[in-house]
XYZ file of C-alpha atoms in Angstrom:
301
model
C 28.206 -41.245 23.165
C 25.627 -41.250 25.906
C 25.582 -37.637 26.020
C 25.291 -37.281 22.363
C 22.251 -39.557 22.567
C 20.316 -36.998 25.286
C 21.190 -34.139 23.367
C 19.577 -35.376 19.724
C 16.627 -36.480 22.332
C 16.168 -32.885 23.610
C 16.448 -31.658 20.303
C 14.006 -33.846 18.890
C 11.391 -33.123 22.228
C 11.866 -28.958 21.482
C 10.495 -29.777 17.703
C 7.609 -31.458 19.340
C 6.854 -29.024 21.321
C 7.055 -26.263 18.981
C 5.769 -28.454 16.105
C 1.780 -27.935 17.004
C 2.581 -23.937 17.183
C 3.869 -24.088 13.573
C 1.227 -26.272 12.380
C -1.070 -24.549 13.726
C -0.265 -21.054 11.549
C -0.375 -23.533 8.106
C -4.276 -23.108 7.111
C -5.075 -24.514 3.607
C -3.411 -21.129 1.902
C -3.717 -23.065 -1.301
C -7.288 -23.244 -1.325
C -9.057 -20.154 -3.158
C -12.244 -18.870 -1.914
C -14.354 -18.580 -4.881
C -16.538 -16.043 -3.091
C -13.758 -13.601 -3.354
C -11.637 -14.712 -5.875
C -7.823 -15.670 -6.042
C -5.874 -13.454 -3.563
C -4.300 -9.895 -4.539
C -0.404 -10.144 -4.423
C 1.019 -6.372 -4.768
C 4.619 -5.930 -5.414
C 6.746 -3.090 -4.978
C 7.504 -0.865 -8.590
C 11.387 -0.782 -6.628
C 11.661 -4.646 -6.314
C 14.745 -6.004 -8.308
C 13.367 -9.836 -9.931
C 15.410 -11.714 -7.446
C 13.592 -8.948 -4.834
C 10.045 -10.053 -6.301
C 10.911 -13.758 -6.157
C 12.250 -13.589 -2.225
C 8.838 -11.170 -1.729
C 6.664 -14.072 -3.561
C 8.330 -16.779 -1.138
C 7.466 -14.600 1.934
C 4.147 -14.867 0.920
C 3.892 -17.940 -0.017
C 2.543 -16.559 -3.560
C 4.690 -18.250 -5.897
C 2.108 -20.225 -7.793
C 0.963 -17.794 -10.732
C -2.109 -19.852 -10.508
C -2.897 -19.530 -7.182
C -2.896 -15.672 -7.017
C -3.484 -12.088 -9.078
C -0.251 -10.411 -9.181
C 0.028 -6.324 -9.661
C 2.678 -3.576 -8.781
C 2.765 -0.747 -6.880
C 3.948 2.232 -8.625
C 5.192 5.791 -7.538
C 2.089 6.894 -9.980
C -0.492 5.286 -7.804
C 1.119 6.949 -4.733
C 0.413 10.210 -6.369
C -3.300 8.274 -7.414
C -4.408 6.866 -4.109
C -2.961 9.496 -1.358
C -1.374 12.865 -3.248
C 2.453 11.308 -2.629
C 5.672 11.569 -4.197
C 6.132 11.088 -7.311
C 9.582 10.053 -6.662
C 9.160 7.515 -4.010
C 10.928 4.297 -4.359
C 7.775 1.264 -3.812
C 9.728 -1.288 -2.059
C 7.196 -3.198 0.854
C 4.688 -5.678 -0.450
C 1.584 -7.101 0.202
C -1.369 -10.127 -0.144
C -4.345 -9.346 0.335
C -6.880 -12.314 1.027
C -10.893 -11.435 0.737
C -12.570 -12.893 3.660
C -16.013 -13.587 4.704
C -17.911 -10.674 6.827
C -17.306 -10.342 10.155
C -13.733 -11.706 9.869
C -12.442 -8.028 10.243
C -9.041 -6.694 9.106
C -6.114 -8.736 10.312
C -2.522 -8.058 9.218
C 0.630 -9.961 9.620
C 3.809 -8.493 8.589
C 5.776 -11.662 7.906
C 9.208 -10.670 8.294
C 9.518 -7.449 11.005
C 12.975 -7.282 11.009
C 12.503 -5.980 7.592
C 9.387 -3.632 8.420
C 10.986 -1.538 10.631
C 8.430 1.462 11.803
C 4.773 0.172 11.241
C 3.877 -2.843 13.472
C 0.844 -4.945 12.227
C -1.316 -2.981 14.593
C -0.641 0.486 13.374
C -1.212 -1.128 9.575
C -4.933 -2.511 10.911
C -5.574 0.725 12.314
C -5.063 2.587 9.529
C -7.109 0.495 6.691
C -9.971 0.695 9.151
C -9.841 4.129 8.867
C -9.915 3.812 4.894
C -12.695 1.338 4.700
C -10.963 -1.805 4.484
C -13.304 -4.643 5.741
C -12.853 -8.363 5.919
C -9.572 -9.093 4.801
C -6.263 -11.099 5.799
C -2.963 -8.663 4.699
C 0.047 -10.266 4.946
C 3.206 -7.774 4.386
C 7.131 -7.896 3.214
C 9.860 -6.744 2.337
C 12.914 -8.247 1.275
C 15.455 -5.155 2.194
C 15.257 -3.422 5.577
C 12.058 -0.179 5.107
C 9.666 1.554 7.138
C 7.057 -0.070 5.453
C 4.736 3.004 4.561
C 4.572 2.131 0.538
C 2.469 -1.304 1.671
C -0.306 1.042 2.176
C -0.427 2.425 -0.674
C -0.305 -1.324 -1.967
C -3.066 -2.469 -0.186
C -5.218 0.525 -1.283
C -4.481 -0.360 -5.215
C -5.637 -4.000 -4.540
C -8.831 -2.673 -3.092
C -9.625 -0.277 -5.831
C -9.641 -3.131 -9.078
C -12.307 -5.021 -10.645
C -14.785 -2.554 -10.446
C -14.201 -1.574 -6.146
C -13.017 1.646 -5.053
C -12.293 3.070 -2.012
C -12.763 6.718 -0.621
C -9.812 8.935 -1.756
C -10.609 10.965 1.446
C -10.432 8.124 3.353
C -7.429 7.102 2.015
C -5.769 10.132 2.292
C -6.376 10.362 6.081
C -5.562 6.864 6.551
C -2.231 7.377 4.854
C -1.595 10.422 7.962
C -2.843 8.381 10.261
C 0.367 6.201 9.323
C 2.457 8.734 9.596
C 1.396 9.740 12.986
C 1.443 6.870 14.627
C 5.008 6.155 13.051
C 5.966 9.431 13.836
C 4.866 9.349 17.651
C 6.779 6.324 17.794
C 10.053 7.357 16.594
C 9.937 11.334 17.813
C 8.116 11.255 20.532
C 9.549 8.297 22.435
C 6.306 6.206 23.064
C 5.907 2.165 22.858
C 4.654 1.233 19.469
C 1.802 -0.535 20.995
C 1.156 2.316 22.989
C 0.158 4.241 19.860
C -1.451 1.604 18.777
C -3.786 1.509 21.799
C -3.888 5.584 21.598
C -5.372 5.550 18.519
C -7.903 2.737 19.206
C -8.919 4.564 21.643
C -9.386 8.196 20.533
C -11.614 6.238 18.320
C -13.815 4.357 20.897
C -14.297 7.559 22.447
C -14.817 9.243 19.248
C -17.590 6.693 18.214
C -19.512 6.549 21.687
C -19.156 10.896 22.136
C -19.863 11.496 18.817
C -17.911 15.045 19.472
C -19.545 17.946 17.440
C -16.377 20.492 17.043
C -12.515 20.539 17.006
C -12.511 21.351 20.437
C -14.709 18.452 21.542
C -12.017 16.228 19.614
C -9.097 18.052 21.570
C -10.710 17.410 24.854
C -11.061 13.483 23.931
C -7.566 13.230 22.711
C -6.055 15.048 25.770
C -8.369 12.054 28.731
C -6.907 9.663 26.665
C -3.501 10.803 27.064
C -4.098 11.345 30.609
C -5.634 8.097 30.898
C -2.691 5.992 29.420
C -0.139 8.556 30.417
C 1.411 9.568 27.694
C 3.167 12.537 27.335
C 3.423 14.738 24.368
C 4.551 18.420 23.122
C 2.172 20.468 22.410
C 2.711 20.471 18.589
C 2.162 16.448 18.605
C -1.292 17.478 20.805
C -2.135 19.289 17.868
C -1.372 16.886 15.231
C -3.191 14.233 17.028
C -6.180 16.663 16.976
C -5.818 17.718 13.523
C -5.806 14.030 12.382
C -8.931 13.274 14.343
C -10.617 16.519 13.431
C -10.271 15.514 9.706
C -12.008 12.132 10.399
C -14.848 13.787 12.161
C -15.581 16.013 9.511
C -15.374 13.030 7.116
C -18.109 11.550 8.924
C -16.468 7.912 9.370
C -18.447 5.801 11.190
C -16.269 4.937 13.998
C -18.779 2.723 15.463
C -18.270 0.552 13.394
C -14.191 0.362 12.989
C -14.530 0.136 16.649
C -16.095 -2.928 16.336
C -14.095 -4.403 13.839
C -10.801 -3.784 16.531
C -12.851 -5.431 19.285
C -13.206 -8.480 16.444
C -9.444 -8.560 15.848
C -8.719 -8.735 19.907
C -11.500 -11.450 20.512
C -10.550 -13.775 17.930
C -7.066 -13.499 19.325
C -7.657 -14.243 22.466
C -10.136 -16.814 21.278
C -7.399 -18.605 18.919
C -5.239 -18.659 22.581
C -8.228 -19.932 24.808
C -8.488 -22.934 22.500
C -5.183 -23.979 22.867
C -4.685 -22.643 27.039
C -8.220 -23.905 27.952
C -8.791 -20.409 29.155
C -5.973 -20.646 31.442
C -3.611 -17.863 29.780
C -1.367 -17.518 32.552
C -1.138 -20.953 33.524
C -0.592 -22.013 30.142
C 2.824 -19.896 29.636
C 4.253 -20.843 33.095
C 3.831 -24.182 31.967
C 5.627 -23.424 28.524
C 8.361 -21.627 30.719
C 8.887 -24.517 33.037
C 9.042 -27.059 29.851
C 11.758 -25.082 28.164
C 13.619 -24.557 31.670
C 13.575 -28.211 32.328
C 15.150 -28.683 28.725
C 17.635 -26.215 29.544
C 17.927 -27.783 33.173
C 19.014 -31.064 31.561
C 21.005 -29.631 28.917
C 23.457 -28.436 31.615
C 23.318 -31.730 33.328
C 25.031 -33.456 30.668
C 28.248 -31.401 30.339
C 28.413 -31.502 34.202
């Protein structure tokens, strides 16, 4: 009996613990901005209704009231990016207006079921299309690679009246598809692409390269520099993808700054709750659970 007692004690000191952590991801998501309207919930044309409903829990959309509700079709594929017309829509979106300066975040809310486009490679990628100021939350209720959320995203940005560069778009969607594809082919660390890409365009904004071959030497000291390996056909798509944003004359400077945003409010959200004391703060988290684990032991001995 006494041991039955500790245990339901630990239990209930691990839900303290993690309690604040929880709370702390609960804003008031039933609260509409009426700057920007109710958010944009975008569901997949390939979603079965018991698909749509799971996809509406997910994100926390399920009020009809509380949010504008469209679907992503095969035809706005072909619209927004020159896709297949066949392609089944399955991932989803929400798209939540914010005000300036917020930049783009994106939380994929269930990665299990996203299984080739991390939140970073999403981010990324809008930048590139000229989303600004936004909170995009992504699902899926069956195991996909996610791509078809782009496409989404694009259609929520391109009602009432708003539209968004096709060109843009169009790169954005290869953009995607090479960071994807770098991950899966080519062998490298999600993140790693991530930070590849980021950084390609840093370099890109503050070089401001003139030709293809200016491009080619940036992409080739930023593989060097975060030693990354690659065939010389995925050299060449990297520089092909870049070359086509160039000539597009995106303003780099300015998606540059909008990644800087996304890192600094990150590590902002953590300073709050560390005190500035990152590494301090997760030993201590390490040492809390051990302790709990410690004792756990301790009561079958």
């Amino acid at each position: 009996m006494k041991k039955i007692t500790w245990m339901l004690i630990v239990v209930t000191l691990i839900g303290l613990a993690v309690a604040p952590f929880a709370l702390a991801s609960d804003g008031d998501e039933d609260v509409i901005d009426e700057r920007y309207g109710k958010p944009k919930v975008v569901l997949g044309e390939a979603l079965s209704d018991s698909d749509r409903d799971k996809v509406r829990s997910l994100l926390n959309a399920t009020d009809p009231e509380q949010v504008d509700e469209y679907t992503v079709t095969a035809e706005d594929l072909v619209n927004f990016i020159g896709g297949d017309p066949s392609s089944n829509m399955y991932s989803s979106a929400k798209i939540t207006r914010k005000e300036e300066g917020h930049g783009v975040v994106v939380n994929v809310v269930n990665p299990e079921n996203i299984t080739e486009v991390t939140n970073e490679m999403y981010a990324n990628a809008l930048l590139t299309a000229g989303v600004e100021n936004a909170l995009i939350e992504v699902a899926s209720p069956k195991k996909v690679t996610g791509h078809s959320a782009l496409t989404g995203i694009y259609k929520a940005f391109n009602v009432d009246g708003e539209t968004l560069d096709q060109d843009r778009m169009e790169v954005a969607n290869e953009e995607l598809d090479v960071a994807t594809d770098l991950a899966k082919d080519a062998g490298i660390d999600q993140e790693k692409v991530s930070e590849l890409l980021s950084e390609i365009k840093r370099e890109i904004s503050e070089q401001n390269p003139a030709t293809k071959e200016d491009v080619e030497r940036i992409v080739s000291e930023q593989l060097d520099k975060l030693n990354i390996e690659l065939s010389p056909e995925d050299r060449e798509m990297l520089t092909n993808l870049f070359e086509k944003m160039r000539e597009l004359n995106i303003d780099f400077g300015q998606v540059t700054e909008q990644l800087e945003t996304i890192v600094s409010d990150l590590k902002g959200k953590l300073d709050e709750v560390t005190g500035g004391d990152t590494e301090g703060f997760w030993q201590g988290v390490k040492n809390f659970f051990q302790n709990i684990l410690d004792s756990i032991r301790g009561l079958f001995n």
